[in-house]
Amino acid sequence: MTIVIFSVLLLGAVPIALVLALTALWYIQASGNTVLFDSYPQQLFSAVESYGLLAIPLFMLAGELMNEGGLTKRLIALARIFVGGFRGGLAYINLVANMMMAAIIGSAASQIAIMSRAMVPAMQQEGYSKSYSAAITAAGGLLSPIIPPSMLFVLFGVMAQVPIAEMFIAGILPGLLLGFTFFVTIAVVGLVQQYPRGEWPSRRQALHDLLMGLPALSIPLIIIGGILLGLATPTESAALASLAALLIGRFVYGDLRFGHLPLVLRRTAVNAGLVIMLIAAAGVFGWVVVYERLPQMAAAWIAALTTDPFLFLLLLIGVLLLVGMIIDGIAALILVVPILLPIAQEQFGISPYQFGVVVCLTLVMGLLTPPVGAGLFIASSMTGAPPLKIFRSLLPFLLATLVTLVLLAWQPWLTTGLIGR
């Protein structure tokens, strides 16, 4: 009956945080074990009682300040220096700029919204279709969950009790690999569609864009460098990046006005509050899942299907693709990790870092796939292109992502090599 209540609430368009919290309450009442009501508030609070989760609103704030302070458009101009002259040059610029922004924002949905406003109009002016322009921008959002910093990695690190800094490092090679497969995809599509050759900026313009882009480029360097060199924790790096974005946007570029800060802080607080509320609600739902011994039952079922770690990960990718189509990535992550991570580690000997990267990338694909596809609708609302047309243009990039996922499942060193585990 609990599963029925969960399904009815979910399909009834009830916010996912309320679905999880109300389902947990229903289970306690239906089980007759009402003494668990006394632990309910404690479980809600303990789910968010983690220093690592403070990185989430701080990374959101850094992204908002960069967009408001003009740092985003300087990064786009910087990307033009390196890839602007190739056939389909603006598509490459879009991708490189997305890789830079992925190293700052950490949220796929936020990145799609920001980059859609910045890139799609420019691509349309140079002859690219609106749907293809929106598709490349949306595909760039897939880089956000694996190129550090990543909101999903922060959450996974807290849940799996692994160092968040090491999760970030584990995402570097997969992020570069996914970026490479996207470059190849753009090259093939550009040849087939005969998109126009871009123009290399003049030496004078390139020097100007380079000098203007270096302050903006310091933000991802602060975040990643601080973590890799052990100078700052991910949370401290996020705070430093927010401060740097504020100072650069105000005193270097002059685009940010202090009068804009209340609106920036309000947007950050609302978005972060939604995420934290979801984490708290999922905490009590996960508590019920563990109490019901669902991980042990799932382990027995999966062990009967295969004993090969690679096949297990392929099964996992298939299942999570379906889950991600229906449930938000953060909610799905909170639901599946308590059930599947113990199975991956104990039954198959899979590293939590490999598991985390594969799960996070698979779930975020749900942002771009119907029927829910929040990322599709964000890109559509920002550009005016129909969601189904964007999805059709996205198919080559989704295929490239699946190829990357298979490689990550097949070769564990792609995720564990840089951390030596």
Tab-separated table of N, CA and C in Angstrom, residues 56-70 72 105 107 109-110 113-114 117 151 255-276 382:
chain	number	residue	atom	x	y	z
A	56	ILE	N	26.541	23.615	-1.383
A	56	ILE	CA	25.507	23.725	-2.418
A	56	ILE	C	25.032	25.172	-2.595
A	57	PRO	N	24.548	25.864	-1.543
A	57	PRO	CA	24.130	27.257	-1.755
A	57	PRO	C	25.286	28.171	-2.145
A	58	LEU	N	26.502	27.872	-1.685
A	58	LEU	CA	27.640	28.722	-2.028
A	58	LEU	C	28.015	28.606	-3.503
A	59	PHE	N	27.966	27.395	-4.063
A	59	PHE	CA	28.217	27.250	-5.498
A	59	PHE	C	27.099	27.911	-6.317
A	60	MET	N	25.858	27.787	-5.830
A	60	MET	CA	24.756	28.480	-6.505
A	60	MET	C	24.990	29.987	-6.515
A	61	LEU	N	25.443	30.515	-5.383
A	61	LEU	CA	25.698	31.951	-5.271
A	61	LEU	C	26.809	32.378	-6.231
A	62	ALA	N	27.869	31.568	-6.330
A	62	ALA	CA	28.966	31.898	-7.248
A	62	ALA	C	28.463	31.986	-8.689
A	63	GLY	N	27.618	31.039	-9.089
A	63	GLY	CA	27.074	31.062	-10.444
A	63	GLY	C	26.203	32.288	-10.696
A	64	GLU	N	25.353	32.641	-9.727
A	64	GLU	CA	24.490	33.810	-9.888
A	64	GLU	C	25.326	35.090	-9.997
A	65	LEU	N	26.364	35.199	-9.158
A	65	LEU	CA	27.203	36.389	-9.186
A	65	LEU	C	27.986	36.494	-10.494
A	66	MET	N	28.420	35.350	-11.030
A	66	MET	CA	29.141	35.369	-12.303
A	66	MET	C	28.243	35.849	-13.432
A	67	ASN	N	27.028	35.370	-13.442
A	67	ASN	CA	26.112	35.771	-14.510
A	67	ASN	C	25.749	37.247	-14.386
A	68	GLU	N	25.503	37.694	-13.161
A	68	GLU	CA	25.111	39.090	-12.942
A	68	GLU	C	26.290	40.045	-13.163
A	69	GLY	N	27.508	39.564	-12.875
A	69	GLY	CA	28.676	40.431	-12.956
A	69	GLY	C	29.384	40.425	-14.296
A	70	GLY	N	28.821	39.751	-15.308
A	70	GLY	CA	29.409	39.775	-16.640
A	70	GLY	C	30.557	38.810	-16.848
A	72	THR	N	30.317	35.563	-17.215
A	72	THR	CA	29.926	34.524	-18.176
A	72	THR	C	30.252	34.936	-19.606
A	105	ILE	N	29.385	26.356	-11.629
A	105	ILE	CA	27.993	26.347	-11.169
A	105	ILE	C	27.643	25.073	-10.425
A	107	SER	N	25.376	22.901	-11.124
A	107	SER	CA	23.972	22.508	-11.285
A	107	SER	C	23.622	22.520	-12.760
A	109	ALA	N	20.663	22.248	-14.302
A	109	ALA	CA	19.499	23.079	-14.640
A	109	ALA	C	19.881	24.560	-14.680
A	110	SER	N	20.646	25.018	-13.682
A	110	SER	CA	21.066	26.423	-13.661
A	110	SER	C	21.959	26.732	-14.850
A	113	ALA	N	19.957	27.129	-18.073
A	113	ALA	CA	19.232	28.402	-18.106
A	113	ALA	C	20.171	29.556	-18.437
A	114	ILE	N	21.334	29.597	-17.778
A	114	ILE	CA	22.276	30.704	-17.983
A	114	ILE	C	22.836	30.696	-19.392
A	117	ARG	N	20.472	31.681	-22.406
A	117	ARG	CA	20.321	33.124	-22.605
A	117	ARG	C	21.554	33.715	-23.282
A	151	MET	N	26.997	19.664	-7.678
A	151	MET	CA	26.045	19.577	-6.574
A	151	MET	C	25.708	18.122	-6.254
A	255	ASP	N	30.248	45.504	-14.010
A	255	ASP	CA	28.878	45.174	-14.419
A	255	ASP	C	27.944	44.934	-13.239
A	256	LEU	N	28.497	44.548	-12.115
A	256	LEU	CA	27.683	44.199	-10.944
A	256	LEU	C	27.470	45.431	-10.079
A	257	ARG	N	26.239	45.690	-9.766
A	257	ARG	CA	25.895	46.787	-8.857
A	257	ARG	C	25.471	46.203	-7.511
A	258	PHE	N	25.869	46.860	-6.458
A	258	PHE	CA	25.508	46.363	-5.130
A	258	PHE	C	23.992	46.337	-4.944
A	259	GLY	N	23.291	47.178	-5.689
A	259	GLY	CA	21.831	47.163	-5.628
A	259	GLY	C	21.232	45.888	-6.189
A	260	HIS	N	22.031	45.133	-6.994
A	260	HIS	CA	21.548	43.866	-7.546
A	260	HIS	C	21.629	42.722	-6.536
A	261	LEU	N	22.424	42.916	-5.483
A	261	LEU	CA	22.707	41.800	-4.570
A	261	LEU	C	21.465	41.240	-3.877
A	262	PRO	N	20.507	42.062	-3.415
A	262	PRO	CA	19.325	41.459	-2.783
A	262	PRO	C	18.602	40.458	-3.693
A	263	LEU	N	18.475	40.788	-4.993
A	263	LEU	CA	17.813	39.874	-5.921
A	263	LEU	C	18.644	38.615	-6.124
A	264	VAL	N	19.969	38.763	-6.241
A	264	VAL	CA	20.858	37.607	-6.403
A	264	VAL	C	20.766	36.691	-5.192
A	265	LEU	N	20.802	37.284	-4.000
A	265	LEU	CA	20.744	36.491	-2.764
A	265	LEU	C	19.369	35.823	-2.613
A	266	ARG	N	18.322	36.526	-3.041
A	266	ARG	CA	16.978	35.935	-2.946
A	266	ARG	C	16.864	34.711	-3.852
A	267	ARG	N	17.352	34.829	-5.112
A	267	ARG	CA	17.287	33.687	-6.032
A	267	ARG	C	18.088	32.512	-5.483
A	268	THR	N	19.254	32.806	-4.942
A	268	THR	CA	20.089	31.744	-4.378
A	268	THR	C	19.401	31.076	-3.199
A	269	ALA	N	18.806	31.881	-2.312
A	269	ALA	CA	18.161	31.328	-1.117
A	269	ALA	C	16.970	30.448	-1.486
A	270	VAL	N	16.163	30.899	-2.456
A	270	VAL	CA	14.990	30.109	-2.863
A	270	VAL	C	15.426	28.783	-3.473
A	271	ASN	N	16.384	28.837	-4.397
A	271	ASN	CA	16.831	27.603	-5.054
A	271	ASN	C	17.510	26.653	-4.079
A	272	ALA	N	18.348	27.192	-3.203
A	272	ALA	CA	19.029	26.344	-2.224
A	272	ALA	C	18.038	25.773	-1.214
A	273	GLY	N	17.038	26.578	-0.827
A	273	GLY	CA	16.032	26.098	0.120
A	273	GLY	C	15.244	24.922	-0.428
A	274	LEU	N	14.926	24.972	-1.716
A	274	LEU	CA	14.214	23.850	-2.342
A	274	LEU	C	15.047	22.575	-2.292
A	275	VAL	N	16.344	22.710	-2.573
A	275	VAL	CA	17.224	21.537	-2.556
A	275	VAL	C	17.356	20.973	-1.145
A	276	ILE	N	17.565	21.848	-0.165
A	276	ILE	CA	17.756	21.397	1.214
A	276	ILE	C	16.480	20.746	1.753
A	382	MET	N	13.616	29.281	-22.499
A	382	MET	CA	14.619	30.324	-22.679
A	382	MET	C	14.813	30.700	-24.147
